[in-house]
Coordinates of C-alpha atoms in Angstrom, one line a residue:
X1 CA 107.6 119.3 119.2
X2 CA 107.2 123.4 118.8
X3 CA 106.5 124.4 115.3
X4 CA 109.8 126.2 114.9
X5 CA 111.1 122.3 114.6
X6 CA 108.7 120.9 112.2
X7 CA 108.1 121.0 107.9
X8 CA 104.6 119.9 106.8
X9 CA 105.0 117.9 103.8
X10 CA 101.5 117.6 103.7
X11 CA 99.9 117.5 100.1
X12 CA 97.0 119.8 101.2
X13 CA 96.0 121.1 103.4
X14 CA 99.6 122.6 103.2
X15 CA 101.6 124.5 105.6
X16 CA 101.6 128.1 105.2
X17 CA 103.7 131.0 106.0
X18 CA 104.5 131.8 109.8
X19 CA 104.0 135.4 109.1
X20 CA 100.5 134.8 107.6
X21 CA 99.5 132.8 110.7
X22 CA 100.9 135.9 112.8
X23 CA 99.0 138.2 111.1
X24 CA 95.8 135.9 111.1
X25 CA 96.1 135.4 114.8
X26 CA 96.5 139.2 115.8
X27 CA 93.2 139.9 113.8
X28 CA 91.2 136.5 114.4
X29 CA 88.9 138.1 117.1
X30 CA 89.0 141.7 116.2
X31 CA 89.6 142.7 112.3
X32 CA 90.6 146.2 112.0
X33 CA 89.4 147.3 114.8
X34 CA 85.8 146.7 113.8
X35 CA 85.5 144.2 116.9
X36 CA 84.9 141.8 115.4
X37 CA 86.6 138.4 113.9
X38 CA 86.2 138.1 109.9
X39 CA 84.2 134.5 111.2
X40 CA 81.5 136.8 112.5
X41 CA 81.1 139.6 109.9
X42 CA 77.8 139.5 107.4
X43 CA 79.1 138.8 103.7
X44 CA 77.2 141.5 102.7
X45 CA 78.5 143.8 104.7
X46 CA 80.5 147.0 103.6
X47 CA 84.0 146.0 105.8
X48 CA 83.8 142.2 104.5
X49 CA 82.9 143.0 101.0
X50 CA 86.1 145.8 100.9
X51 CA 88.2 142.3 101.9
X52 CA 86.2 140.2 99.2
X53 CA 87.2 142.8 96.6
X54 CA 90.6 143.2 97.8
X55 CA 91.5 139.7 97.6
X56 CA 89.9 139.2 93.9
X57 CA 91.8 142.2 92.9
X58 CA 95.2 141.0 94.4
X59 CA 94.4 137.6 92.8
X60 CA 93.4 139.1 89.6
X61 CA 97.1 141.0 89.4
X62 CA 99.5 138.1 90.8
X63 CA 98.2 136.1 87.9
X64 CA 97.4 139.1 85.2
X65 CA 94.1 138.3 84.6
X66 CA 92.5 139.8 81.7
X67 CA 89.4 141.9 82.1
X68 CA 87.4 139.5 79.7
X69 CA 87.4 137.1 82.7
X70 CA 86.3 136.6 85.6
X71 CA 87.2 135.7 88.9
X72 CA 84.4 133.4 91.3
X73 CA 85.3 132.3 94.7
X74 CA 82.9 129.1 95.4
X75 CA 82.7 126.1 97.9
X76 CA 82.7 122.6 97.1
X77 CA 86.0 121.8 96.1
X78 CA 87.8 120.5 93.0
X79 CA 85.5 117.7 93.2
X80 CA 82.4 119.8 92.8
X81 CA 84.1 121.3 89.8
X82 CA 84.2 117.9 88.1
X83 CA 80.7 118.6 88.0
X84 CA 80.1 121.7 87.1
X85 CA 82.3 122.3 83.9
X86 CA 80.1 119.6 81.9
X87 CA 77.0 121.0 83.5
X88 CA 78.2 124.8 81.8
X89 CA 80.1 123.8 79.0
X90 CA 79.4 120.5 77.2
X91 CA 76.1 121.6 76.4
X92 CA 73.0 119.4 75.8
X93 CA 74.0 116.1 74.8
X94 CA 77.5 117.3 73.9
X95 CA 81.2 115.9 74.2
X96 CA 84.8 117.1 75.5
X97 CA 87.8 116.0 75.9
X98 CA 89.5 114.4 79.1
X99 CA 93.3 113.9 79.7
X100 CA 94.1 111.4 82.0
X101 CA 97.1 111.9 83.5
X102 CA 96.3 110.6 87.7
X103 CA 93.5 110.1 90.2
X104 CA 91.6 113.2 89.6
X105 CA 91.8 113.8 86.3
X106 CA 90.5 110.1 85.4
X107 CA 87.4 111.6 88.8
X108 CA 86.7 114.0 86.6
X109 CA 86.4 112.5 83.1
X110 CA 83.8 110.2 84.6
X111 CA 81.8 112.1 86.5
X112 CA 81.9 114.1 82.8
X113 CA 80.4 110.9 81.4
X114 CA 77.3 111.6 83.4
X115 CA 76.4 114.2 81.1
X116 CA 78.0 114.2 78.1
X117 CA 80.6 112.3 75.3
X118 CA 83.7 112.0 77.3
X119 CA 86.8 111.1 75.1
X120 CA 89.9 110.3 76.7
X121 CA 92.5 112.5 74.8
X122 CA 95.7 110.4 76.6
X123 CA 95.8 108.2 79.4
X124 CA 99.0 107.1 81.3
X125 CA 97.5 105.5 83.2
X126 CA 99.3 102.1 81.5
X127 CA 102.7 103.6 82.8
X128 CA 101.7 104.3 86.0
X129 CA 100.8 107.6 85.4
X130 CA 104.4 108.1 85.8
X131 CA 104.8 110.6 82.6
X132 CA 102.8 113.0 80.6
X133 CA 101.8 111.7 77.4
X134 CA 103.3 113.4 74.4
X135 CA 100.2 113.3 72.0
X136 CA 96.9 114.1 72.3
X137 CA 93.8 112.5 70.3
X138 CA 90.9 115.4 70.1
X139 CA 87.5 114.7 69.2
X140 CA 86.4 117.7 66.1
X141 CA 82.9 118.4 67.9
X142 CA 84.3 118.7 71.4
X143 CA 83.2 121.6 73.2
X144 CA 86.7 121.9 75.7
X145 CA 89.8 120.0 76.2
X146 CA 90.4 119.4 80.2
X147 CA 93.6 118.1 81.7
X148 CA 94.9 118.8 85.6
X149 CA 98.3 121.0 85.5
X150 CA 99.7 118.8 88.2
X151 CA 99.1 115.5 89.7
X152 CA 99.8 115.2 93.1
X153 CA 99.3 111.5 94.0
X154 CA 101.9 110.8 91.4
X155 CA 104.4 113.2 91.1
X156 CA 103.7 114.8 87.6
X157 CA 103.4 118.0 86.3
X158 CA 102.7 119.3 82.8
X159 CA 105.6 121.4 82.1
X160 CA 103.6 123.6 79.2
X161 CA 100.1 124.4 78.3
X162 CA 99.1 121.7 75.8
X163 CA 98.5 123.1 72.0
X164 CA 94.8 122.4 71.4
X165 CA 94.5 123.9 67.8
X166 CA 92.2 126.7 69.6
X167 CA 90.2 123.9 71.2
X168 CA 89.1 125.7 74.4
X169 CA 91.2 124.3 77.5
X170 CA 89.8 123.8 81.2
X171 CA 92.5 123.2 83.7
X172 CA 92.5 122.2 87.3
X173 CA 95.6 124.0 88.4
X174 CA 94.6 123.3 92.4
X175 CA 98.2 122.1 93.2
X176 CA 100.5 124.8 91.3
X177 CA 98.6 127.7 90.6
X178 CA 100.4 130.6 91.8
X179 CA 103.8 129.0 91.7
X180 CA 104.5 130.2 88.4
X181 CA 103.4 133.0 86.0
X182 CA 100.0 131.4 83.4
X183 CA 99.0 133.0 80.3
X184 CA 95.5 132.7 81.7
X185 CA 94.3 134.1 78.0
X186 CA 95.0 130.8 76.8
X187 CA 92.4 129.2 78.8
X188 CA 88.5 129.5 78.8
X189 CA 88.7 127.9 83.1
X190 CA 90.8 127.3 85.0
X191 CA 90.1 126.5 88.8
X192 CA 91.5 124.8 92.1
X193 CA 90.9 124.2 95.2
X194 CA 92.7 126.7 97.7
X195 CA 94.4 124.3 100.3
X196 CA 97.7 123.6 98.5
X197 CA 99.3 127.3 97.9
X198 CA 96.1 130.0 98.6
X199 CA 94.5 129.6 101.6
X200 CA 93.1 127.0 104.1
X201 CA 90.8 124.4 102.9
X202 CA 86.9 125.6 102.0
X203 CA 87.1 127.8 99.1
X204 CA 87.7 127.6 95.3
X205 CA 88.8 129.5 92.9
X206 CA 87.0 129.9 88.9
X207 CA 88.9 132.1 87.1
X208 CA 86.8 132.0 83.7
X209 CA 86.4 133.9 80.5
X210 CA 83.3 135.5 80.7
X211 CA 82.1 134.2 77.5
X212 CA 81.4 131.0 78.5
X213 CA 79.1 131.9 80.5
X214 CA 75.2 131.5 80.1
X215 CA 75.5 128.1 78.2
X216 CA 74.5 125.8 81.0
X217 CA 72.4 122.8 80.5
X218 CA 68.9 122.7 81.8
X219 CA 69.5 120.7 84.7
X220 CA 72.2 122.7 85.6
X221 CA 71.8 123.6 89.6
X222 CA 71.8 127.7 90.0
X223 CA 74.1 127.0 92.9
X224 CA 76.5 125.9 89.9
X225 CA 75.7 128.2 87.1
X226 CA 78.7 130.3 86.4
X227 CA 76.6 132.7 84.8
X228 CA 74.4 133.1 88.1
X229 CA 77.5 133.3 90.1
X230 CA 79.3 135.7 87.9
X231 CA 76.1 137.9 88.2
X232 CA 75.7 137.5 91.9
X233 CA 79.9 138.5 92.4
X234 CA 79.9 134.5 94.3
X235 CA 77.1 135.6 96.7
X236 CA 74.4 133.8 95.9
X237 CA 74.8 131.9 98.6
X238 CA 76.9 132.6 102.0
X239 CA 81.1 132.3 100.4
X240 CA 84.0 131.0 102.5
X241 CA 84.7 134.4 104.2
X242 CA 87.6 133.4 106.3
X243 CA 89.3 131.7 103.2
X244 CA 89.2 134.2 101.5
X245 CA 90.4 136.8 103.9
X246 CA 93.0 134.2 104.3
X247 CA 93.3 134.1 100.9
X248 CA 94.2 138.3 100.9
X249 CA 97.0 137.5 103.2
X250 CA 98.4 134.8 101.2
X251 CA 98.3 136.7 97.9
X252 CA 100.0 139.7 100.2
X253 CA 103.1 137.4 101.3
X254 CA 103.5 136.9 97.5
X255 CA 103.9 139.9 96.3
X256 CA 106.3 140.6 99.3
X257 CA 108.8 138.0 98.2
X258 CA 108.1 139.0 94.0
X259 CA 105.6 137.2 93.1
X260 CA 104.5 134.1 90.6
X261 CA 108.2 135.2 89.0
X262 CA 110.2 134.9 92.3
X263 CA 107.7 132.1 92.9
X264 CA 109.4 130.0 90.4
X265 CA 113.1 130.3 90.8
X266 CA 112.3 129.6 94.4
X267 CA 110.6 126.1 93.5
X268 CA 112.8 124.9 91.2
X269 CA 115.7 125.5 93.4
X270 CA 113.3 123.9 96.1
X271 CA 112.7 121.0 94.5
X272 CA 116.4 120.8 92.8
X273 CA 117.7 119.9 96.2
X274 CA 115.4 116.0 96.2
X275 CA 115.6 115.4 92.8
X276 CA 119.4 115.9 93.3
X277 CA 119.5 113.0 95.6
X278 CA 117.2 111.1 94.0
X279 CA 119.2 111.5 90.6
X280 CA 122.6 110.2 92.9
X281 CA 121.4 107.2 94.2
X282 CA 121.7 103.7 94.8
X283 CA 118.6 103.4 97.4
X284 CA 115.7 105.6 96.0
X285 CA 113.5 104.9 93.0
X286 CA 111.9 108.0 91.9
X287 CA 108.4 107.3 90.0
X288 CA 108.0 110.3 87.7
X289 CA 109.9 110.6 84.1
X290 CA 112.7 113.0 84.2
X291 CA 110.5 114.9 81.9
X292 CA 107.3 115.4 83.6
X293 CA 108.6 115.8 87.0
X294 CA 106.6 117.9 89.5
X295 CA 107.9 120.4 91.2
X296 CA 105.6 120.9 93.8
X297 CA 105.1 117.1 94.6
X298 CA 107.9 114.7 94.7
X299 CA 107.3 110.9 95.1
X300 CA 110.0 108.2 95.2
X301 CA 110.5 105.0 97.4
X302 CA 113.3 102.7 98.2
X303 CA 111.4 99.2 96.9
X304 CA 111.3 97.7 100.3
X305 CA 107.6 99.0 102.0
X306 CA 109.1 98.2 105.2
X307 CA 111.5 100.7 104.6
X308 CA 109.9 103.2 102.9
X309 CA 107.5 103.1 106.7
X310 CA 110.9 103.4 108.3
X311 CA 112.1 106.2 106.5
X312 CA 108.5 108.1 106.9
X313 CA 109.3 106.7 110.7
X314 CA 112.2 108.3 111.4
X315 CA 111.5 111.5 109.2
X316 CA 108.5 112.2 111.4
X317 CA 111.3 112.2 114.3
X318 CA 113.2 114.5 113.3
X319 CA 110.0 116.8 112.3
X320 CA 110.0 116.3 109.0
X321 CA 106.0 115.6 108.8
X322 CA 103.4 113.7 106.6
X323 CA 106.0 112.2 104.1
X324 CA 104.1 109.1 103.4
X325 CA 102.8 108.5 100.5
X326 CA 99.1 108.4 99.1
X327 CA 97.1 105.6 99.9
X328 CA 96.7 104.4 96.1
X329 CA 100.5 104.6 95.6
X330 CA 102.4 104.2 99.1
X331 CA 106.1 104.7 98.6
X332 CA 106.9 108.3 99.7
X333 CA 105.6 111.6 99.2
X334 CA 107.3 115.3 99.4
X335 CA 104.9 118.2 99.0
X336 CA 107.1 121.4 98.6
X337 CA 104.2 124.0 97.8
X338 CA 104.5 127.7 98.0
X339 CA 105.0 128.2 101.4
X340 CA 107.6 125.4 102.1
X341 CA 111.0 127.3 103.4
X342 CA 113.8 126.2 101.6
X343 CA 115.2 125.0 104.6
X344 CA 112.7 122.7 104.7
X345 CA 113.9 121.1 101.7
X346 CA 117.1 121.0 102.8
X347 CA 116.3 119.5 106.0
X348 CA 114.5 116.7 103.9
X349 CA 117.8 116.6 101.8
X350 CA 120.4 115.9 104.4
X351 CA 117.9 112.9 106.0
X352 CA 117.8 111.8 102.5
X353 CA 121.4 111.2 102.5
X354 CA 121.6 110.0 106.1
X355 CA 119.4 107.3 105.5
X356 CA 120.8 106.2 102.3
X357 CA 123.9 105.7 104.3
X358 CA 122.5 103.8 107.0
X359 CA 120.0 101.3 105.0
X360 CA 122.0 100.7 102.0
X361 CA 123.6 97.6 101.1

Protein backbone atom coordinates (compact mmCIF):
# COMPACT_ATOMS: atom_id res chain seq x y z
CA UNK A 1 0.00 0.00 0.00
CA UNK A 2 2.03 3.42 -1.24
CA UNK A 3 1.44 6.32 1.01
CA UNK A 4 -0.39 8.30 -1.69
CA UNK A 5 -3.33 5.60 -0.71
CA UNK A 6 -3.35 5.77 2.92
CA UNK A 7 -4.82 8.51 5.97
CA UNK A 8 -3.24 8.02 9.44
CA UNK A 9 -5.89 8.40 11.93
CA UNK A 10 -3.46 7.91 14.39
CA UNK A 11 -4.03 9.93 17.75
CA UNK A 12 -0.28 10.79 17.97
CA UNK A 13 2.16 10.30 16.68
CA UNK A 14 0.02 11.88 13.78
CA UNK A 15 0.56 12.01 10.16
CA UNK A 16 2.04 15.12 8.91
CA UNK A 17 2.23 17.01 5.84
CA UNK A 18 3.76 15.31 2.54
CA UNK A 19 5.52 18.53 1.79
CA UNK A 20 7.15 18.69 5.31
CA UNK A 21 8.46 15.11 4.87
CA UNK A 22 9.80 16.26 1.32
CA UNK A 23 11.52 18.95 2.60
CA UNK A 24 12.82 16.93 5.69
CA UNK A 25 14.11 14.25 3.44
CA UNK A 26 16.04 16.51 0.94
CA UNK A 27 17.96 18.00 4.04
CA UNK A 28 18.16 14.86 6.45
CA UNK A 29 21.83 14.13 5.57
CA UNK A 30 23.00 17.59 4.53
CA UNK A 31 21.28 20.78 6.15
CA UNK A 32 21.95 23.84 4.17
CA UNK A 33 24.74 22.82 2.79
CA UNK A 34 26.67 22.61 5.98
CA UNK A 35 27.15 18.70 5.34
CA UNK A 36 25.73 17.78 7.68
CA UNK A 37 22.18 16.22 8.97
CA UNK A 38 20.52 18.40 11.85
CA UNK A 39 20.91 14.67 13.90
CA UNK A 40 24.60 15.42 13.85
CA UNK A 41 25.00 19.15 14.54
CA UNK A 42 26.29 20.32 18.30
CA UNK A 43 23.19 22.18 20.01
CA UNK A 44 25.45 24.73 20.75
CA UNK A 45 26.48 25.40 17.66
CA UNK A 46 25.96 28.79 15.69
CA UNK A 47 23.93 26.99 12.43
CA UNK A 48 21.69 24.79 15.03
CA UNK A 49 21.13 27.52 17.42
CA UNK A 50 19.93 30.05 14.21
CA UNK A 51 17.22 26.87 13.72
CA UNK A 52 16.44 26.79 17.60
CA UNK A 53 15.71 30.55 17.45
CA UNK A 54 13.92 30.40 14.28
CA UNK A 55 11.49 27.89 15.31
CA UNK A 56 10.75 29.65 18.93
CA UNK A 57 10.22 32.82 16.99
CA UNK A 58 7.85 31.27 14.29
CA UNK A 59 6.12 29.54 17.25
CA UNK A 60 6.06 32.65 19.26
CA UNK A 61 4.10 34.59 16.15
CA UNK A 62 1.60 31.65 14.98
CA UNK A 63 0.25 31.85 18.52
CA UNK A 64 0.97 35.77 19.40
CA UNK A 65 2.83 35.25 22.32
CA UNK A 66 3.40 38.03 24.48
CA UNK A 67 6.86 39.14 25.33
CA UNK A 68 6.11 38.59 29.22
CA UNK A 69 6.40 34.89 28.35
CA UNK A 70 8.32 32.58 27.53
CA UNK A 71 8.76 29.88 25.19
CA UNK A 72 10.91 26.35 26.56
CA UNK A 73 11.29 23.44 24.32
CA UNK A 74 11.97 20.27 26.90
CA UNK A 75 11.84 16.40 26.76
CA UNK A 76 9.84 14.19 28.75
CA UNK A 77 6.51 14.47 27.51
CA UNK A 78 3.12 15.63 28.82
CA UNK A 79 3.63 13.09 31.43
CA UNK A 80 6.77 14.75 32.81
CA UNK A 81 4.79 17.84 32.90
CA UNK A 82 2.31 16.33 35.27
CA UNK A 83 5.19 16.62 37.41
CA UNK A 84 6.68 19.56 37.04
CA UNK A 85 3.80 22.23 37.29
CA UNK A 86 3.25 21.15 41.15
CA UNK A 87 6.98 20.98 41.58
CA UNK A 88 7.08 25.09 40.15
CA UNK A 89 3.82 26.21 41.15
CA UNK A 90 2.01 24.74 44.15
CA UNK A 91 4.59 25.83 46.35
CA UNK A 92 5.63 24.26 49.72
CA UNK A 93 2.90 22.38 51.06
CA UNK A 94 0.34 24.25 48.79
CA UNK A 95 -2.94 23.26 46.80
CA UNK A 96 -4.39 23.65 43.10
CA UNK A 97 -7.02 22.90 41.30
CA UNK A 98 -7.59 19.76 38.94
CA UNK A 99 -10.35 19.38 36.27
CA UNK A 100 -10.99 16.05 35.38
CA UNK A 101 -12.32 15.77 32.30
CA UNK A 102 -10.35 12.10 30.74
CA UNK A 103 -7.29 9.86 31.26
CA UNK A 104 -4.76 12.41 31.48
CA UNK A 105 -6.12 15.02 33.22
CA UNK A 106 -7.33 12.51 36.20
CA UNK A 107 -2.69 11.28 35.48
CA UNK A 108 -2.10 14.47 36.27
CA UNK A 109 -4.22 15.45 39.28
CA UNK A 110 -2.69 12.53 41.05
CA UNK A 111 0.64 12.64 40.38
CA UNK A 112 -0.26 16.50 41.72
CA UNK A 113 -1.29 14.77 44.91
CA UNK A 114 2.29 13.82 45.46
CA UNK A 115 3.11 17.17 46.34
CA UNK A 116 0.53 19.18 47.22
CA UNK A 117 -3.62 19.70 48.05
CA UNK A 118 -5.16 18.52 44.91
CA UNK A 119 -8.98 19.47 44.60
CA UNK A 120 -10.92 18.15 41.89
CA UNK A 121 -12.65 21.32 40.47
CA UNK A 122 -15.28 18.80 38.16
CA UNK A 123 -14.99 15.41 37.30
CA UNK A 124 -17.01 13.57 34.43
CA UNK A 125 -15.73 11.01 34.95
CA UNK A 126 -19.50 9.58 36.25
CA UNK A 127 -20.74 10.29 32.63
CA UNK A 128 -18.18 8.70 30.95
CA UNK A 129 -16.22 11.57 30.55
CA UNK A 130 -18.49 12.05 27.60
CA UNK A 131 -19.09 16.05 28.36
CA UNK A 132 -17.42 18.94 29.85
CA UNK A 133 -18.83 19.86 33.11
CA UNK A 134 -20.52 23.17 33.20
CA UNK A 135 -19.45 24.33 36.79
CA UNK A 136 -16.43 24.43 38.40
CA UNK A 137 -15.74 24.17 42.38
CA UNK A 138 -12.37 26.29 43.21
CA UNK A 139 -10.52 26.05 46.33
CA UNK A 140 -9.71 30.17 47.64
CA UNK A 141 -5.95 29.32 48.49
CA UNK A 142 -5.23 27.42 45.34
CA UNK A 143 -2.22 28.52 43.67
CA UNK A 144 -3.56 27.45 39.71
CA UNK A 145 -6.52 25.95 38.15
CA UNK A 146 -5.30 23.04 35.53
CA UNK A 147 -7.61 21.36 33.04
CA UNK A 148 -6.49 19.59 29.43
CA UNK A 149 -8.01 21.69 26.34
CA UNK A 150 -8.84 18.35 24.67
CA UNK A 151 -9.27 14.85 25.58
CA UNK A 152 -8.29 12.52 23.11
CA UNK A 153 -9.25 9.05 24.44
CA UNK A 154 -12.72 10.43 24.73
CA UNK A 155 -13.62 12.65 22.16
CA UNK A 156 -13.97 16.04 24.18
CA UNK A 157 -12.87 19.30 23.79
CA UNK A 158 -13.44 22.46 25.86
CA UNK A 159 -14.82 24.75 23.49
CA UNK A 160 -13.75 28.14 25.68
CA UNK A 161 -11.15 28.97 28.21
CA UNK A 162 -12.79 28.37 31.55
CA UNK A 163 -13.55 31.79 33.74
CA UNK A 164 -11.34 31.24 36.84
CA UNK A 165 -12.16 34.65 38.60
CA UNK A 166 -8.24 35.44 37.79
CA UNK A 167 -7.35 32.14 39.35
CA UNK A 168 -4.12 31.46 37.32
CA UNK A 169 -4.87 28.56 34.59
CA UNK A 170 -2.38 25.73 33.44
CA UNK A 171 -3.49 23.97 30.41
CA UNK A 172 -2.27 20.92 28.57
CA UNK A 173 -3.24 21.89 25.06
CA UNK A 174 -0.94 18.74 23.57
CA UNK A 175 -3.87 17.67 21.20
CA UNK A 176 -5.14 21.17 19.65
CA UNK A 177 -2.72 23.63 20.14
CA UNK A 178 -2.17 25.28 16.98
CA UNK A 179 -5.44 24.46 15.43
CA UNK A 180 -7.01 27.56 16.53
CA UNK A 181 -5.96 31.06 17.60
CA UNK A 182 -5.39 31.11 22.11
CA UNK A 183 -5.39 34.22 24.00
CA UNK A 184 -2.24 32.89 25.56
CA UNK A 185 -2.43 36.10 28.04
CA UNK A 186 -5.04 34.42 29.70
CA UNK A 187 -2.91 31.61 30.90
CA UNK A 188 0.13 31.49 33.29
CA UNK A 189 1.29 27.63 31.18
CA UNK A 190 0.33 26.19 28.90
CA UNK A 191 2.27 23.07 27.38
CA UNK A 192 1.96 19.87 25.07
CA UNK A 193 3.60 17.42 23.84
CA UNK A 194 4.53 17.92 20.00
CA UNK A 195 3.40 14.55 18.30
CA UNK A 196 -0.28 15.44 17.55
CA UNK A 197 -0.05 18.84 15.28
CA UNK A 198 3.96 20.20 15.82
CA UNK A 199 6.40 17.86 15.17
CA UNK A 200 7.37 14.10 15.64
CA UNK A 201 7.29 12.66 19.01
CA UNK A 202 10.41 13.78 21.62
CA UNK A 203 9.99 17.35 22.34
CA UNK A 204 7.62 19.61 24.41
CA UNK A 205 6.56 22.74 24.36
CA UNK A 206 6.19 25.36 27.91
CA UNK A 207 4.95 28.43 26.76
CA UNK A 208 4.92 30.26 30.27
CA UNK A 209 4.61 33.63 31.77
CA UNK A 210 7.74 34.55 32.99
CA UNK A 211 6.60 35.39 36.32
CA UNK A 212 6.00 32.26 37.51
CA UNK A 213 9.10 31.48 37.37
CA UNK A 214 11.67 31.03 40.38
CA UNK A 215 8.93 29.69 42.82
CA UNK A 216 9.98 26.04 42.75
CA UNK A 217 9.84 23.81 45.72
CA UNK A 218 12.99 22.58 47.23
CA UNK A 219 13.00 19.32 45.89
CA UNK A 220 12.35 20.48 42.70
CA UNK A 221 14.95 18.66 40.18
CA UNK A 222 17.09 21.60 38.10
CA UNK A 223 16.34 19.44 35.05
CA UNK A 224 12.60 20.70 35.84
CA UNK A 225 12.98 24.20 37.11
CA UNK A 226 11.40 26.49 34.72
CA UNK A 227 13.39 29.12 36.09
CA UNK A 228 16.78 27.17 35.27
CA UNK A 229 15.50 26.38 31.92
CA UNK A 230 14.22 29.76 31.07
CA UNK A 231 17.77 31.05 32.05
CA UNK A 232 19.68 28.33 30.16
CA UNK A 233 17.19 29.19 26.63
CA UNK A 234 16.25 24.93 27.23
CA UNK A 235 19.97 24.02 27.06
CA UNK A 236 20.76 22.87 30.10
CA UNK A 237 20.82 19.71 28.99
CA UNK A 238 21.12 18.34 25.21
CA UNK A 239 17.16 19.51 23.57
CA UNK A 240 15.37 17.38 20.94
CA UNK A 241 17.21 19.06 17.95
CA UNK A 242 15.57 17.21 15.17
CA UNK A 243 12.02 17.96 16.66
CA UNK A 244 12.54 21.00 16.72
CA UNK A 245 13.96 21.61 13.38
CA UNK A 246 11.02 19.58 12.49
CA UNK A 247 9.10 21.65 14.53
CA UNK A 248 10.37 25.03 12.11
CA UNK A 249 9.05 23.17 9.15
CA UNK A 250 5.75 22.48 10.57
CA UNK A 251 5.14 25.97 11.90
CA UNK A 252 6.41 27.07 8.10
CA UNK A 253 3.45 24.90 6.37
CA UNK A 254 1.15 26.88 8.72
CA UNK A 255 1.69 29.97 7.92
CA UNK A 256 1.66 28.93 4.18
CA UNK A 257 -1.96 27.74 4.27
CA UNK A 258 -2.91 31.13 6.98
CA UNK A 259 -2.29 30.07 9.91
CA UNK A 260 -4.13 29.11 13.49
CA UNK A 261 -7.12 31.33 11.61
CA UNK A 262 -7.17 29.22 8.35
CA UNK A 263 -6.40 26.49 10.86
CA UNK A 264 -9.86 26.55 12.19
CA UNK A 265 -12.26 26.87 9.42
CA UNK A 266 -10.30 24.04 7.96
CA UNK A 267 -11.06 21.71 11.07
CA UNK A 268 -14.36 22.42 11.63
CA UNK A 269 -15.23 21.77 8.03
CA UNK A 270 -12.98 18.62 8.70
CA UNK A 271 -14.57 17.33 11.35
CA UNK A 272 -18.27 18.53 10.00
CA UNK A 273 -18.03 15.87 7.43
CA UNK A 274 -18.14 12.66 10.63
CA UNK A 275 -20.24 14.32 12.88
CA UNK A 276 -22.54 14.75 9.84
CA UNK A 277 -22.96 11.06 9.55
CA UNK A 278 -22.81 10.38 12.84
CA UNK A 279 -25.72 13.00 13.56
CA UNK A 280 -27.87 10.88 10.40
CA UNK A 281 -27.66 7.61 11.65
CA UNK A 282 -29.22 4.57 12.58
CA UNK A 283 -25.91 2.37 13.11
CA UNK A 284 -23.37 4.76 14.98
CA UNK A 285 -23.40 5.84 18.58
CA UNK A 286 -21.31 8.86 19.03
CA UNK A 287 -19.91 9.11 22.73
CA UNK A 288 -19.23 12.86 23.21
CA UNK A 289 -22.19 15.54 24.05
CA UNK A 290 -23.17 17.59 21.09
CA UNK A 291 -21.66 20.34 23.20
CA UNK A 292 -18.27 19.29 24.04
CA UNK A 293 -17.53 17.62 20.90
CA UNK A 294 -13.78 17.54 19.77
CA UNK A 295 -12.80 18.49 16.72
CA UNK A 296 -9.62 16.99 16.44
CA UNK A 297 -10.69 13.54 17.86
CA UNK A 298 -13.81 11.92 17.03
CA UNK A 299 -15.01 8.66 18.79
CA UNK A 300 -18.24 6.73 18.13
CA UNK A 301 -19.06 2.88 17.79
CA UNK A 302 -21.88 0.93 16.40
CA UNK A 303 -22.72 -1.16 19.99
CA UNK A 304 -21.74 -4.48 18.54
CA UNK A 305 -17.57 -4.84 19.40
CA UNK A 306 -17.56 -7.38 16.74
CA UNK A 307 -18.46 -4.81 14.50
CA UNK A 308 -16.89 -1.99 15.47
CA UNK A 309 -13.41 -4.68 14.75
CA UNK A 310 -15.02 -5.08 11.45
CA UNK A 311 -15.45 -1.75 10.54
CA UNK A 312 -11.66 -0.82 11.89
CA UNK A 313 -11.11 -4.20 9.61
CA UNK A 314 -12.23 -3.11 6.56
CA UNK A 315 -11.21 0.61 7.03
CA UNK A 316 -7.67 -0.47 7.33
CA UNK A 317 -8.35 -1.98 3.69
CA UNK A 318 -9.20 0.54 2.11
CA UNK A 319 -6.18 2.67 3.86
CA UNK A 320 -7.95 4.39 6.06
CA UNK A 321 -5.38 3.53 9.16
CA UNK A 322 -5.41 3.23 13.00
CA UNK A 323 -9.16 3.92 13.49
CA UNK A 324 -9.54 1.69 16.52
CA UNK A 325 -10.20 3.01 19.38
CA UNK A 326 -8.17 3.50 22.74
CA UNK A 327 -7.57 0.59 24.81
CA UNK A 328 -9.60 2.03 27.90
CA UNK A 329 -12.65 2.82 25.64
CA UNK A 330 -12.62 0.52 22.35
CA UNK A 331 -15.31 1.56 20.04
CA UNK A 332 -13.74 3.68 17.32
CA UNK A 333 -11.52 6.45 17.04
CA UNK A 334 -10.97 9.32 14.24
CA UNK A 335 -7.96 11.57 14.79
CA UNK A 336 -8.30 14.54 12.31
CA UNK A 337 -5.27 16.82 13.52
CA UNK A 338 -3.72 19.56 11.68
CA UNK A 339 -2.16 17.82 8.99
CA UNK A 340 -5.16 15.46 8.01
CA UNK A 341 -6.22 16.42 4.22
CA UNK A 342 -9.70 16.97 3.95
CA UNK A 343 -9.86 14.26 1.65
CA UNK A 344 -8.97 12.20 4.22
CA UNK A 345 -12.05 12.96 6.06
CA UNK A 346 -13.98 12.56 3.23
CA UNK A 347 -12.64 9.26 2.45
CA UNK A 348 -13.51 8.22 6.12
CA UNK A 349 -17.09 9.77 5.30
CA UNK A 350 -18.11 7.85 2.30
CA UNK A 351 -16.86 4.30 4.21
CA UNK A 352 -18.99 5.62 6.88
CA UNK A 353 -21.96 5.47 4.78
CA UNK A 354 -20.95 2.38 2.99
CA UNK A 355 -20.86 0.47 5.89
CA UNK A 356 -23.96 1.71 7.48
CA UNK A 357 -25.55 0.39 4.42
CA UNK A 358 -24.15 -2.97 4.43
CA UNK A 359 -24.38 -3.83 8.39
CA UNK A 360 -27.54 -2.23 9.20
CA UNK A 361 -30.62 -3.86 10.03
Amino acid sequence: MSRENVYNFSAGPSMMPESVLEKAKREISDYNGSGMSVMEMSHRSKLFDEIFQASKAKLKSALNVPDNYEVLFLQGGATLQFAAIPLNLMGQGGSADYAVTGNFSSLAAKEAQKYGRVNIACDSSDKGHSCIPEALRLSADSSYFYYCANNTIYGTEWQSVPDTAGKTIVCDMSSDILSKPVDVSKFGLIYAGAQKNMAPAGLTVVIIDKSLAGRQADICPSVMSYDTLIKKDSMLNTPPCWCIYMLGLMLDWLESIGGVDEMEKIKKQRAGLIYDVLDNSRLYLPHARRDSRSDMNITFRTGSDELDAAFVEGASRRGLLNLKGHRLTGGIRASLYNAMPMQGAQALAEYMKQFEVEHHV
